[in-house]
């Protein structure tokens, strides 16, 4: 019988075992861009060549004054915190549900992360932000999780009313927008990773955007000593005297990585548009199954870095999420994933035993946080698909939909087979 589930001995929907999703997309155009750069420069000391080209295009795309490339998203985030001049005693409000590198680089400044629970879409809850503001709060950092923009109207308003800096981690959200405005342009500064899996990728790399001269100059001093600092920090600025040495670190990007990222960036809008078409196809196809909730964002355009659904066991007729994903894998849907390392982070050792990791900055162990129910639930219920970006992926998308439908049908009509 064609409809017999593969997990019960039937024929899988997909039999190809090799990856069904490959990222980043390397084409002749990519090879050409990298080869051209290889012949030209593999180390750039100032803001010239491919660095200038990428930074100009990236800041123009977001309508922001300064862009600064670096060797990773983590460095870009660190430079952003450092740019703000955070130090011991400062508090920064953070999401509990994010990739840990949103918050971990802040620990080098001595500031204290104050974690918040999320809403049902996985993004930080604005009410929680407001509840956690104290006289010590200097900033709020948000992550547009999986490419779904946060509730920017409220978050912006809260930060403005309390005069605290709004920072964005846009590493999942290249090209996403909220009510027509690009994410990364809402606050004091924003950081992107352009690591291998990200929508815009140079293999490794990061970008910082800011309208603030002071954040930009401090970020330059943090990791781009000598030429860039000398050329870009005005002579009369009080920190200009540090231009030769910077503050002791080097975060410069690799020109080959940026040549690749620059070529990828030219396709961003086209990829986001295609991802949106496929995302809608999944959403429409699964609308009638109450145990699988689709991601959505009525006020924004997601980047669809990933398509993260929520499995609601209340409506799954006793079928557990593990069995459901196992059945999908058996159908050959190997890209179906339950994300592991992106989880509630509030009780990771770095954030609790900070005094052991960095005794010079933290004098005491932190009291472990309560559990954040929404973040924990979102994490435990998450079923993730990559979102395909090219028209030729149409048949893969169709077969994934078919595979899901086959398993979902059994959950609905013969759930005992999957309990
Ligand atoms: C990837 C990622 C980072 C870290 O970026 P790297 O380039 O790997 O250093 C930080 N935050 C989020 C949300 C990410 O997805």
XYZ file of C-alpha atoms and ligand atoms in Angstrom:
434
model
C 0.000 0.000 0.000
C 1.417 3.350 -1.071
C 0.283 5.126 2.070
C 1.903 2.739 4.514
C 4.367 4.760 6.581
C 8.036 4.032 5.946
C 8.574 3.757 9.701
C 6.124 0.800 9.611
C 7.759 -0.831 6.613
C 6.252 1.188 3.746
C 8.086 2.931 0.917
C 9.686 6.272 1.816
C 8.551 9.369 -0.083
C 12.176 10.366 -0.744
C 14.911 7.818 -1.321
C 17.893 10.099 -2.126
C 20.159 9.979 0.877
C 22.415 12.946 0.040
C 21.598 16.395 1.439
C 18.400 17.988 0.109
C 19.475 21.450 1.131
C 22.881 22.938 0.458
C 24.064 26.244 1.770
C 25.781 28.452 0.886
C 25.112 28.354 -2.833
C 28.440 28.249 -4.681
C 28.141 29.055 -8.379
C 30.533 30.155 -11.126
C 29.711 33.692 -10.119
C 30.962 32.916 -6.574
C 34.139 31.277 -7.868
C 34.797 34.225 -10.136
C 34.306 36.755 -7.338
C 36.669 34.883 -5.018
C 39.303 34.252 -7.708
C 39.255 37.898 -8.714
C 39.848 38.891 -5.104
C 42.587 36.282 -4.727
C 44.518 37.922 -7.561
C 43.972 41.359 -6.079
C 44.355 41.396 -2.291
C 44.191 38.866 0.494
C 44.758 41.391 3.256
C 43.221 44.852 3.414
C 44.465 47.352 5.994
C 42.139 50.260 5.346
C 38.579 50.770 4.164
C 39.190 50.102 0.472
C 38.480 47.562 -2.251
C 36.014 44.815 -1.452
C 35.569 46.039 2.150
C 34.403 49.463 0.963
C 32.197 47.890 -1.688
C 30.439 45.585 0.793
C 30.165 48.123 3.609
C 28.746 50.777 1.253
C 26.192 48.394 -0.221
C 25.193 46.993 3.185
C 24.743 50.355 4.871
C 22.864 51.755 1.849
C 20.517 48.739 1.883
C 19.656 49.452 5.529
C 19.824 53.239 5.342
C 22.430 53.349 8.095
C 25.512 55.531 8.369
C 28.354 53.206 9.350
C 29.053 49.587 8.501
C 32.024 47.681 9.866
C 33.070 44.231 8.663
C 34.747 41.795 11.013
C 35.968 38.216 11.136
C 32.823 36.806 12.809
C 29.365 37.622 14.030
C 30.638 37.062 17.547
C 33.289 39.778 17.022
C 30.671 42.104 15.570
C 28.466 41.545 18.635
C 31.424 42.065 20.961
C 32.361 45.301 19.154
C 28.781 46.477 19.483
C 28.779 45.930 23.281
C 32.234 47.409 23.570
C 31.164 50.271 21.292
C 28.480 51.121 23.801
C 31.127 51.192 26.548
C 29.393 48.673 28.810
C 31.087 47.767 32.044
C 30.725 46.129 35.448
C 27.436 46.938 37.101
C 25.571 47.629 33.864
C 22.591 45.471 33.033
C 21.592 44.389 29.547
C 18.218 42.830 28.856
C 18.529 39.751 26.636
C 16.373 36.993 25.211
C 16.557 33.637 27.022
C 15.764 31.908 23.750
C 18.543 32.742 21.272
C 21.859 31.374 20.101
C 24.264 31.812 23.029
C 26.647 34.014 21.013
C 24.051 36.791 21.136
C 24.983 37.216 24.800
C 28.323 35.468 25.414
C 30.577 38.245 23.984
C 28.966 40.725 26.397
C 30.506 38.809 29.281
C 33.877 40.325 28.327
C 32.575 43.774 29.266
C 31.599 42.862 32.828
C 27.941 43.719 32.240
C 25.196 41.494 33.607
C 22.715 39.841 31.258
C 19.109 39.971 32.431
C 17.190 37.261 30.637
C 13.606 37.512 29.388
C 11.057 34.978 28.280
C 9.717 34.902 24.716
C 6.305 35.098 23.105
C 4.622 32.251 21.254
C 6.655 33.038 18.129
C 9.988 32.528 19.910
C 10.856 36.242 19.941
C 11.501 38.262 23.094
C 8.329 39.426 24.856
C 8.144 43.260 25.047
C 6.194 43.095 28.343
C 9.069 41.136 29.862
C 11.560 43.743 28.668
C 9.615 46.480 30.382
C 9.310 44.468 33.614
C 13.073 43.956 33.841
C 14.187 47.566 33.382
C 15.998 49.034 36.412
C 18.188 52.072 37.024
C 21.161 49.944 35.921
C 19.742 48.944 32.529
C 21.922 50.289 29.711
C 20.647 48.324 26.733
C 18.256 45.758 25.325
C 19.550 43.198 22.835
C 17.031 41.316 20.741
C 17.376 38.478 18.223
C 14.962 38.144 15.310
C 14.684 34.413 15.856
C 14.864 32.210 12.796
C 14.346 35.346 10.694
C 10.965 36.398 12.127
C 11.148 40.119 13.019
C 10.497 41.030 16.666
C 7.629 43.350 17.692
C 9.637 46.472 16.859
C 6.999 49.167 17.492
C 6.700 48.258 21.144
C 10.345 47.456 21.735
C 11.475 50.720 20.172
C 8.949 52.682 22.181
C 9.998 51.035 25.473
C 13.697 51.699 24.833
C 13.047 55.330 23.858
C 10.828 55.965 26.894
C 13.473 54.616 29.272
C 16.421 56.109 27.327
C 18.203 52.806 26.896
C 20.064 51.561 23.840
C 18.335 49.121 21.507
C 20.665 46.543 19.954
C 19.739 43.945 17.341
C 21.292 40.556 16.610
C 20.228 40.080 12.992
C 22.244 36.918 12.371
C 19.079 35.009 11.433
C 17.413 37.876 9.659
C 19.358 39.153 6.640
C 16.894 41.086 4.485
C 13.955 40.769 6.919
C 11.756 43.784 7.634
C 9.104 44.933 10.096
C 6.309 47.104 8.630
C 8.537 47.835 5.659
C 11.620 48.837 7.647
C 14.684 46.588 7.449
C 15.686 44.910 10.692
C 19.025 46.183 11.905
C 17.970 49.800 11.390
C 15.749 50.224 14.466
C 18.184 50.881 17.268
C 21.594 52.142 18.275
C 23.452 49.347 16.528
C 22.993 45.922 14.980
C 25.187 42.921 14.258
C 25.043 40.159 11.671
C 26.919 36.923 11.334
C 27.866 35.983 7.777
C 29.046 32.524 8.840
C 28.608 29.536 6.507
C 24.963 28.721 7.270
C 23.620 32.235 7.322
C 21.480 33.632 4.500
C 24.369 35.893 3.422
C 27.580 34.020 3.872
C 31.286 34.498 3.424
C 32.032 31.213 5.211
C 33.064 33.198 8.272
C 32.558 36.891 8.985
C 30.408 39.519 10.631
C 29.038 43.030 10.115
C 28.158 45.831 12.500
C 25.828 48.687 11.525
C 25.286 51.865 13.489
C 24.259 55.482 13.088
C 26.261 56.418 16.150
C 29.728 57.871 15.554
C 30.792 56.989 19.076
C 29.822 53.330 18.812
C 31.521 53.154 15.430
C 34.787 54.728 16.590
C 34.984 52.502 19.649
C 34.225 49.457 17.488
C 37.006 50.477 15.100
C 39.442 50.842 17.984
C 38.372 47.479 19.305
C 39.502 45.471 16.331
C 40.801 47.532 13.409
C 43.929 49.281 14.587
C 46.185 51.581 12.639
C 45.000 52.582 9.154
C 41.251 52.325 9.552
C 41.326 54.135 12.881
C 43.689 56.803 11.587
C 41.635 57.392 8.443
C 38.169 57.201 9.948
C 38.322 58.623 13.471
C 38.491 62.448 13.399
C 41.814 63.768 14.758
C 40.057 65.863 17.395
C 38.108 62.917 18.838
C 39.273 62.155 22.410
C 39.952 58.519 21.493
C 41.880 59.289 18.288
C 45.197 59.003 20.129
C 44.651 55.225 20.368
C 44.428 54.839 16.602
C 47.834 53.198 16.085
C 47.345 50.417 18.638
C 43.592 50.274 18.998
C 42.453 48.634 22.239
C 44.480 45.479 21.757
C 42.457 43.186 19.539
C 42.270 42.461 15.840
C 38.963 41.513 14.238
C 39.653 42.296 10.587
C 37.744 40.261 8.022
C 39.324 38.095 5.340
C 38.971 39.674 1.881
C 38.176 36.309 0.233
C 35.290 35.828 2.662
C 33.983 39.295 1.902
C 34.310 38.794 -1.865
C 32.069 35.767 -1.432
C 29.629 37.531 0.920
C 29.431 40.476 -1.466
C 28.475 38.197 -4.340
C 25.883 36.445 -2.171
C 24.453 39.751 -0.948
C 23.529 40.698 -4.528
C 21.022 37.824 -4.464
C 19.518 38.504 -1.049
C 16.185 39.998 -2.120
C 15.677 37.359 -4.782
C 16.353 34.532 -2.294
C 14.112 35.999 0.394
C 11.328 36.332 -2.195
C 11.685 32.694 -3.290
C 11.901 31.492 0.333
C 8.671 33.371 1.046
C 6.901 31.609 -1.812
C 7.971 28.190 -0.523
C 7.153 29.150 3.077
C 3.634 30.042 1.990
C 3.353 26.732 0.188
C 4.134 24.871 3.435
C 1.813 27.099 5.447
C -1.093 26.579 3.058
C -0.523 22.839 2.808
C -0.543 22.295 6.576
C -3.309 24.690 7.552
C -5.750 21.935 8.509
C -3.580 20.168 11.073
C -4.025 21.761 14.515
C -1.072 19.892 16.057
C 1.441 21.656 13.818
C 1.546 25.435 14.125
C 3.126 27.370 11.286
C 5.457 30.334 11.814
C 3.917 33.625 10.759
C 4.529 37.347 10.945
C 1.566 39.497 9.947
C 3.518 42.753 10.430
C 6.712 41.810 8.718
C 8.690 40.074 6.066
C 10.763 37.235 7.560
C 14.098 36.248 6.025
C 13.148 32.563 6.451
C 16.614 31.646 7.687
C 14.724 28.564 8.823
C 11.080 27.529 8.947
C 10.380 26.590 12.550
C 7.039 24.978 13.276
C 5.568 24.228 16.688
C 4.334 20.739 17.462
C 1.418 20.918 19.868
C 1.003 17.569 21.626
C -2.388 18.642 22.985
C -3.838 18.024 19.532
C -1.659 15.181 18.277
C -3.886 12.347 19.535
C -1.197 11.002 21.822
C 1.579 10.975 19.197
C 4.776 12.381 20.757
C 7.001 14.821 18.851
C 9.919 12.365 18.828
C 7.831 9.708 17.111
C 6.474 12.269 14.652
C 9.951 13.438 13.581
C 11.193 9.831 13.475
C 8.375 8.998 11.081
C 9.320 12.017 8.917
C 12.969 10.935 8.851
C 11.875 7.428 7.852
C 10.066 8.980 4.886
C 13.460 10.303 3.775
C 12.861 13.872 5.001
C 16.394 14.100 6.341
C 16.402 17.903 6.611
C 13.749 17.824 9.360
C 15.513 18.858 12.551
C 14.841 19.478 16.231
C 17.326 22.308 16.940
C 19.519 21.452 19.916
C 22.157 24.120 20.555
C 19.704 26.981 20.101
C 17.878 26.623 23.416
C 17.051 28.639 26.544
C 20.505 29.856 27.585
C 19.922 31.554 30.949
C 21.505 28.771 32.993
C 24.556 27.991 30.874
C 27.717 27.958 33.041
C 29.134 31.124 31.418
C 26.128 33.110 32.655
C 25.934 31.501 36.123
C 29.546 30.773 37.076
C 30.839 33.941 35.394
C 33.076 34.528 38.414
C 34.994 31.325 37.620
C 35.390 32.149 33.926
C 36.259 35.830 34.443
C 37.102 36.449 38.074
C 38.452 39.917 37.286
C 35.000 41.001 36.085
C 32.512 39.019 38.144
C 32.851 38.645 41.894
C 30.060 36.200 42.599
C 28.217 33.286 41.121
C 24.858 34.261 39.742
C 21.687 32.819 41.184
C 20.306 30.365 38.612
C 17.221 31.731 36.899
C 13.783 30.287 37.110
C 12.731 28.355 34.063
C 11.222 30.453 31.309
C 8.091 28.552 30.383
C 7.519 29.985 26.909
C 11.142 29.677 25.874
C 11.296 26.117 27.180
C 8.072 25.191 25.415
C 9.103 26.815 22.136
C 12.378 24.905 22.279
C 10.779 21.560 23.092
C 8.091 21.911 20.427
C 10.307 23.195 17.609
C 10.488 21.279 14.351
C 12.792 23.014 11.922
C 13.095 22.886 8.173
C 15.610 24.794 6.118
C 13.820 27.113 3.708
C 14.752 26.562 0.094
C 15.721 29.608 -1.957
C 15.894 28.621 -5.611
C 13.136 27.924 -8.132
C 14.733 24.559 -8.986
C 14.007 23.402 -5.423
C 10.310 23.305 -6.248
C 10.135 19.512 -6.523
C 12.024 19.025 -3.248
C 9.538 21.307 -1.535
C 6.645 19.370 -3.065
C 8.050 16.072 -1.847
C 8.629 17.423 1.660
C 5.021 18.549 1.728
C 3.921 15.121 0.526
C 6.034 13.407 3.209
C 4.636 15.603 5.980
C 1.091 15.067 4.747
C 1.520 11.312 4.691
C 2.627 11.253 8.334
C 0.111 13.908 9.428
C -2.709 11.938 7.908
C -1.820 8.973 10.114
C -1.585 11.208 13.205
C -5.131 12.328 12.410
C -6.763 9.044 11.423
C -4.687 6.193 12.904
C -2.659 7.749 15.713
C -2.324 4.417 17.531
C 0.246 3.422 14.900
C 2.572 6.170 16.111
C 2.121 6.126 19.876
C 25.545 32.571 14.017
C 25.061 33.424 15.100
C 25.930 34.168 15.922
C 27.420 34.016 15.872
O 27.989 34.341 14.653
P 29.418 33.774 14.212
O 29.638 34.396 12.875
O 29.280 32.286 14.132
O 30.407 34.208 15.206
C 25.379 35.014 16.857
N 24.053 35.126 17.022
C 23.179 34.409 16.291
C 21.723 34.589 16.508
C 23.658 33.527 15.313
O 22.791 32.803 14.605
